[in-house]
Amino acid sequence: MSDVKSLLFSILGLSLPFFFYFLPVSDNVPKYRLVIAVTSRLANIQHRKAVRSTWKNSLPSFVLFKFVLSDTSCNIDPLWRLEPEVCLPWELTTPNWIQDGTPIVPFSSEASSTEYPAYTGVVFKIKTFPVLLHGIGISSTVIRSLQSNATVSLILKNRSTGKPVLNVAFNSLDKLGSSYTFKSAGMKGLELAPGFEGWLYFDRHGLNVPQRCSVNLQTQLGKHGVLIMTGLRENRTFQFPYTEESCPLVNLEYSLIDPTDVKQHIGARETRNKVEERKMKEVEKDIHEEMEDHDDLIFMPSKDDEPATSRNIKAFLSILTQEVNFDYVLITPDTSLINIDTVLSELSGYNSWWTSFQFFVKRQEKDLKLAASTYPPMPRVKSGVISRHLADFIGSNSEVLQDFSSLPVSMSVWLAAVGPKLRDDDRWIGGPGVVNRTQLWKEGKIIVLEDMTTEDMERVWRD
């Protein structure tokens, strides 16, 4: 149990649920015209201070205000997280037999009664440490099926530029490997730098390609390794999330460019994580003091990372809709300045979602679990107002709604099933790219200023 959660229980008592500190102690539950949920990270103490000293000060009594946070800090050093914004450990090892030039192959065939769908392309990324690509390979079964004068091209594309970096032809006369047949990436190999994202594929059109097969994902460098598979994608098709219940018909052979450097970093991993843990304990101490001075914090049971924002809002609305009498919910991050008078004067609609929307936005790779090529109508910004009806839907279905790459994306998918009335209002667009946004906000022509520093928030409010 985290220190933050322990303090909560010590203050509230083990038998008291989270919603208890939503409300003032009273026999009569008040009716709130608006509930404001400000998403925040544990370390954003100065941002919360800036919100309190600016627009929160102008709230009337019929508005309920809460900062919504995770209750558990992330004690993993950023270098050793699988993704920078996600609190999941990057599992990487380097056995003693890994030396300069030691070949590593992600996939090996295996005899198994269980076969999985075959794919003619994989998407991967190189994390933190560079690798040297020695060759790329294709399933020998595919080559055996080629007619005598036929060839198949195996292409490696740089996904950032969309340009091929390697194009190798295979034919029926090639000497076949037992499971995959490889061809060289050049005499010196091809260096793939950290952050490189590649797509290795061939076109199955006109080929006798197996529909199912069985391969094993090798873990010589740990569960995740340095070359991390992120997707399955064939030519002229959508990308799907990578899963071990698949059978890629392509393969790579690579080595670590500097395995000694990798081993040294791994040797320092525990120390770095302990430093991160000590840093977060200092943050928790500051939060303890903050809680003594303010009653506007509510903690949801989650790890403090970016994906938790969606989970926390779901949990918050689940409790809110059961225990609080209200009409609307304003959701906004702690880096925003809200023109609250405008918001309060224009609340309307039983089934309304009020923000600025964008339409037919192409699905991002982080959201491959969404079975569509585009998102439903999605907010352009991180702030907006939903009606009680929509809040009830999210709250009552919080256990089954999936989380996506950001809160705007999650909200767009969650509410698509309800068919909300969209109040598309460009006054919600107040990001750094808006010309003269501060003046427009002061004139009431913009509802929100987003992505503000604490200094800018206080300066704009003061001036």
Short mmCIF file of C-alpha atoms in Angstrom, two decimals, residues 37 61 123 128 134 154 156 163 172 206 211 217 222 235 254 286 297 301 352 354 426:
data_model
loop_
_atom_site.label_atom_id
_atom_site.label_comp_id
_atom_site.label_asym_id
_atom_site.label_seq_id
_atom_site.Cartn_x
_atom_site.Cartn_y
_atom_site.Cartn_z
CA ALA A 37 -12.78 17.05 -12.18
CA SER A 61 -21.08 27.21 -3.81
CA VAL A 123 6.30 -3.80 -37.03
CA THR A 128 17.45 2.80 -26.09
CA HIS A 134 22.89 -8.54 -40.30
CA LEU A 154 11.19 -8.65 -48.67
CA LEU A 156 12.21 -3.13 -44.62
CA LYS A 163 11.03 4.98 -47.28
CA SER A 172 13.24 -20.85 -55.56
CA GLY A 206 -0.08 -14.23 -56.12
CA GLN A 211 -2.77 -19.32 -43.52
CA LEU A 217 9.25 -15.65 -29.88
CA GLY A 222 14.60 -10.97 -21.67
CA ASN A 235 0.76 -4.84 -47.29
CA TYR A 254 20.81 -8.65 -35.54
CA ASP A 286 4.61 17.01 0.11
CA LEU A 297 -7.95 15.89 -3.55
CA PRO A 301 -6.75 3.08 -7.08
CA SER A 352 -24.80 16.92 -24.41
CA TRP A 354 -19.64 20.37 -25.03
CA ASP A 426 -14.22 26.38 -31.12
#
